Amino acid sequence: MGIVNVTPDSFSDGGLFLSQNNAFKQAKQLIAEGADIIDIGGESTRPGAEPVSVQEELDRVIPLVEKIRAEFSVSISVDTSKSLVMREAIAAGVDIINDVMALTGEDSIAAVAASDTVKVCLMHMQGEPRTMQKNPKYDNVIEDIKAFLLMRTQACINAGITSNRIIIDPGFGFGKTVVHNLLLMKNLQVFSQLGYPVLVGISRKSFIGNILNKQVTERLYGSLALAVLAISKGASIIRTHDVAATVDALKMTDAVLN
């Protein structure tokens, strides 16, 4: 899953692809590098991020979805927590709704349930982007996140979203300390054994920088190490800024494992 952030303030590529032309060029490049899914975000969810209006998010996201859908057969994901953006994105032909709030927002679960085919990625986040990294605490980080994801998958099934349309994401970096993130990766097989595809988003994240003492543009090798570990522990989707390098790393991993 290649990332295209149509935002001015995302932690890694904020502002680079804010124009529709630059965003489309980036999507085209990631597809050429081997992305199976393009994940489009119109609102930053980095720590401390401020929310944007529904209309602004729609203006950033929907034209890009329409342009990619018109020219490529790649799967398209929209990273949003707003039900109206979900509905408009589904109408525009997206394949996946990627929600950091796991469809807990108002009308969100109904927006996805109204479709018969669109998939949903349910992510765990403690708190909200503006405050999530201030002092995250868990009784047991693995069991707490597992319980939350099982609760949200059941809520989706109860709403009519069939289990084969559900993806889960333990939410690396979303309300987690460095130690929490390391424990999540060490025990990732707990989530891959729940019966749903697991998405892992660790690309260039701050806990890699904290451990390696690297700036955001210098975290490729750390990101690749974690991507390989994630696949070896049963992850199905790797969300990344660096598609070409990640594709090579995962092809080699897959060759060994399978």
Short mmCIF file of C-alpha atoms in Angstrom, two decimals, residues 27-191:
data_model
loop_
_atom_site.label_atom_id
_atom_site.label_comp_id
_atom_site.label_asym_id
_atom_site.label_seq_id
_atom_site.Cartn_x
_atom_site.Cartn_y
_atom_site.Cartn_z
CA ALA A 27 0.36 7.91 -7.30
CA LYS A 28 1.46 7.07 -10.85
CA GLN A 29 5.06 6.66 -9.65
CA LEU A 30 4.06 4.38 -6.76
CA ILE A 31 1.97 2.22 -9.10
CA ALA A 32 4.96 1.92 -11.43
CA GLU A 33 7.09 0.86 -8.47
CA GLY A 34 4.70 -1.99 -7.66
CA ALA A 35 2.03 -0.68 -5.30
CA ASP A 36 -1.06 -2.89 -5.19
CA ILE A 37 -3.07 -0.27 -3.31
CA ILE A 38 -2.86 3.54 -3.29
CA ASP A 39 -3.90 5.03 0.05
CA ILE A 40 -5.07 8.64 -0.28
CA GLY A 41 -5.25 10.89 2.77
CA GLY A 42 -6.73 14.38 2.89
CA GLU A 43 -6.29 15.03 6.62
CA SER A 44 -3.10 14.52 8.59
CA THR A 45 -3.26 12.14 11.56
CA ARG A 46 0.25 12.84 12.82
CA PRO A 47 0.59 13.57 16.57
CA GLY A 48 -0.72 17.07 17.26
CA ALA A 49 -2.51 17.35 13.91
CA GLU A 50 -5.44 19.75 13.64
CA PRO A 51 -8.66 18.58 11.95
CA VAL A 52 -9.82 19.91 8.58
CA SER A 53 -13.36 20.56 7.38
CA VAL A 54 -15.37 17.95 5.50
CA GLN A 55 -15.43 20.11 2.37
CA GLU A 56 -11.68 20.67 2.38
CA GLU A 57 -11.03 16.97 2.76
CA LEU A 58 -13.47 16.18 -0.06
CA ASP A 59 -11.79 18.76 -2.32
CA ARG A 60 -8.40 17.18 -1.68
CA VAL A 61 -9.41 13.53 -2.01
CA ILE A 62 -12.28 12.95 -4.42
CA PRO A 63 -10.78 14.48 -7.62
CA LEU A 64 -7.65 12.36 -7.10
CA VAL A 65 -9.70 9.19 -6.56
CA GLU A 66 -11.62 9.89 -9.76
CA LYS A 67 -8.47 10.54 -11.79
CA ILE A 68 -6.67 7.39 -10.56
CA ARG A 69 -9.81 5.27 -11.05
CA ALA A 70 -10.16 6.55 -14.63
CA GLU A 71 -6.59 5.63 -15.60
CA PHE A 72 -5.51 2.66 -13.46
CA SER A 73 -6.93 -0.66 -12.24
CA VAL A 74 -5.01 -0.44 -8.93
CA SER A 75 -7.00 -0.75 -5.70
CA ILE A 76 -7.70 2.61 -4.09
CA SER A 77 -7.98 3.27 -0.36
CA VAL A 78 -9.10 6.50 1.28
CA ASP A 79 -7.73 7.29 4.73
CA THR A 80 -10.59 9.12 6.46
CA SER A 81 -12.71 9.15 9.60
CA LYS A 82 -15.54 11.30 8.22
CA SER A 83 -18.71 9.49 7.13
CA LEU A 84 -19.51 11.93 4.34
CA VAL A 85 -16.01 11.56 2.89
CA MET A 86 -16.46 7.78 3.11
CA ARG A 87 -19.77 7.93 1.21
CA GLU A 88 -18.36 10.20 -1.51
CA ALA A 89 -15.21 8.09 -1.83
CA ILE A 90 -17.27 4.91 -2.18
CA ALA A 91 -19.43 6.59 -4.83
CA ALA A 92 -16.22 7.58 -6.66
CA GLY A 93 -15.10 3.94 -6.78
CA VAL A 94 -12.70 3.30 -3.90
CA ASP A 95 -12.03 -0.26 -2.77
CA ILE A 96 -11.06 0.33 0.87
CA ILE A 97 -11.97 2.78 3.61
CA ASN A 98 -8.98 3.09 5.95
CA ASP A 99 -10.21 4.58 9.24
CA VAL A 100 -7.87 5.38 12.15
CA MET A 101 -11.00 5.58 14.35
CA ALA A 102 -12.20 2.07 13.40
CA LEU A 103 -15.65 3.34 12.32
CA THR A 104 -16.46 4.76 15.75
CA GLY A 105 -17.35 8.18 14.29
CA GLU A 106 -20.91 9.32 13.76
CA ASP A 107 -22.60 7.44 10.88
CA SER A 108 -19.29 5.90 9.80
CA ILE A 109 -20.29 2.27 10.19
CA ALA A 110 -23.53 2.92 8.27
CA ALA A 111 -21.58 4.63 5.47
CA VAL A 112 -19.50 1.49 4.88
CA ALA A 113 -22.38 -0.93 5.51
CA ALA A 114 -24.36 0.80 2.74
CA SER A 115 -21.91 -0.70 0.23
CA ASP A 116 -21.92 -4.40 -0.59
CA THR A 117 -18.29 -4.62 -1.64
CA VAL A 118 -16.03 -1.92 -0.17
CA LYS A 119 -13.55 -3.16 2.42
CA VAL A 120 -12.70 -1.41 5.66
CA CYS A 121 -9.48 -1.22 7.66
CA LEU A 122 -10.17 -0.85 11.38
CA MET A 123 -7.24 0.70 13.23
CA HIS A 124 -6.60 1.00 16.95
CA MET A 125 -5.80 4.47 18.27
CA GLN A 126 -5.69 5.53 21.90
CA GLY A 127 -7.13 9.04 22.16
CA GLU A 128 -7.09 11.36 19.15
CA PRO A 129 -4.26 12.64 16.93
CA ARG A 130 -3.88 15.94 18.82
CA THR A 131 -3.28 14.25 22.16
CA MET A 132 -2.56 10.57 21.55
CA GLN A 133 1.17 10.68 22.27
CA LYS A 134 1.07 12.71 25.50
CA ASN A 135 1.06 9.80 27.94
CA PRO A 136 -0.33 6.56 26.47
CA LYS A 137 -0.93 3.79 29.02
CA TYR A 138 -2.29 0.25 28.83
CA ASP A 139 -3.01 -2.52 31.30
CA ASN A 140 -1.63 -4.95 28.71
CA VAL A 141 -0.92 -3.37 25.34
CA ILE A 142 -1.40 -6.57 23.32
CA GLU A 143 -4.57 -7.75 25.05
CA ASP A 144 -6.10 -4.27 25.22
CA ILE A 145 -5.64 -3.68 21.48
CA LYS A 146 -6.79 -7.20 20.63
CA ALA A 147 -9.98 -6.69 22.67
CA PHE A 148 -10.68 -3.36 20.98
CA LEU A 149 -10.21 -4.75 17.47
CA LEU A 150 -12.43 -7.77 18.20
CA MET A 151 -15.11 -5.42 19.56
CA ARG A 152 -14.96 -3.28 16.40
CA THR A 153 -14.96 -6.26 14.00
CA GLN A 154 -18.05 -7.61 15.76
CA ALA A 155 -19.74 -4.20 15.52
CA CYS A 156 -19.10 -4.23 11.77
CA ILE A 157 -20.46 -7.74 11.36
CA ASN A 158 -23.54 -6.78 13.38
CA ALA A 159 -24.06 -3.83 11.01
CA GLY A 160 -23.97 -6.11 7.97
CA ILE A 161 -20.32 -5.74 6.93
CA THR A 162 -19.23 -9.29 6.19
CA SER A 163 -16.02 -10.58 7.77
CA ASN A 164 -14.29 -10.99 4.37
CA ARG A 165 -14.48 -7.19 3.96
CA ILE A 166 -12.63 -6.44 7.21
CA ILE A 167 -8.91 -5.64 7.67
CA ILE A 168 -7.37 -4.86 11.06
CA ASP A 169 -4.48 -2.57 12.01
CA PRO A 170 -2.97 -2.45 15.54
CA GLY A 171 -2.06 1.20 14.96
CA PHE A 172 1.69 1.56 15.35
CA GLY A 173 2.49 5.05 16.61
CA PHE A 174 -1.11 5.97 17.41
CA GLY A 175 -1.17 6.41 21.17
CA LYS A 176 1.83 4.15 21.79
CA THR A 177 5.26 4.63 23.35
CA VAL A 178 8.42 3.23 21.77
CA VAL A 179 8.15 0.18 24.04
CA HIS A 180 4.48 -0.32 23.13
CA ASN A 181 5.38 -0.29 19.42
CA LEU A 182 8.19 -2.79 19.92
CA LEU A 183 5.92 -5.11 21.90
CA LEU A 184 3.29 -4.87 19.15
CA MET A 185 5.80 -5.93 16.51
CA LYS A 186 7.23 -8.68 18.69
CA ASN A 187 3.73 -10.11 19.22
CA LEU A 188 2.17 -9.27 15.85
CA GLN A 189 1.22 -12.92 15.25
CA VAL A 190 -1.45 -12.50 17.95
CA PHE A 191 -3.33 -10.21 15.55
#
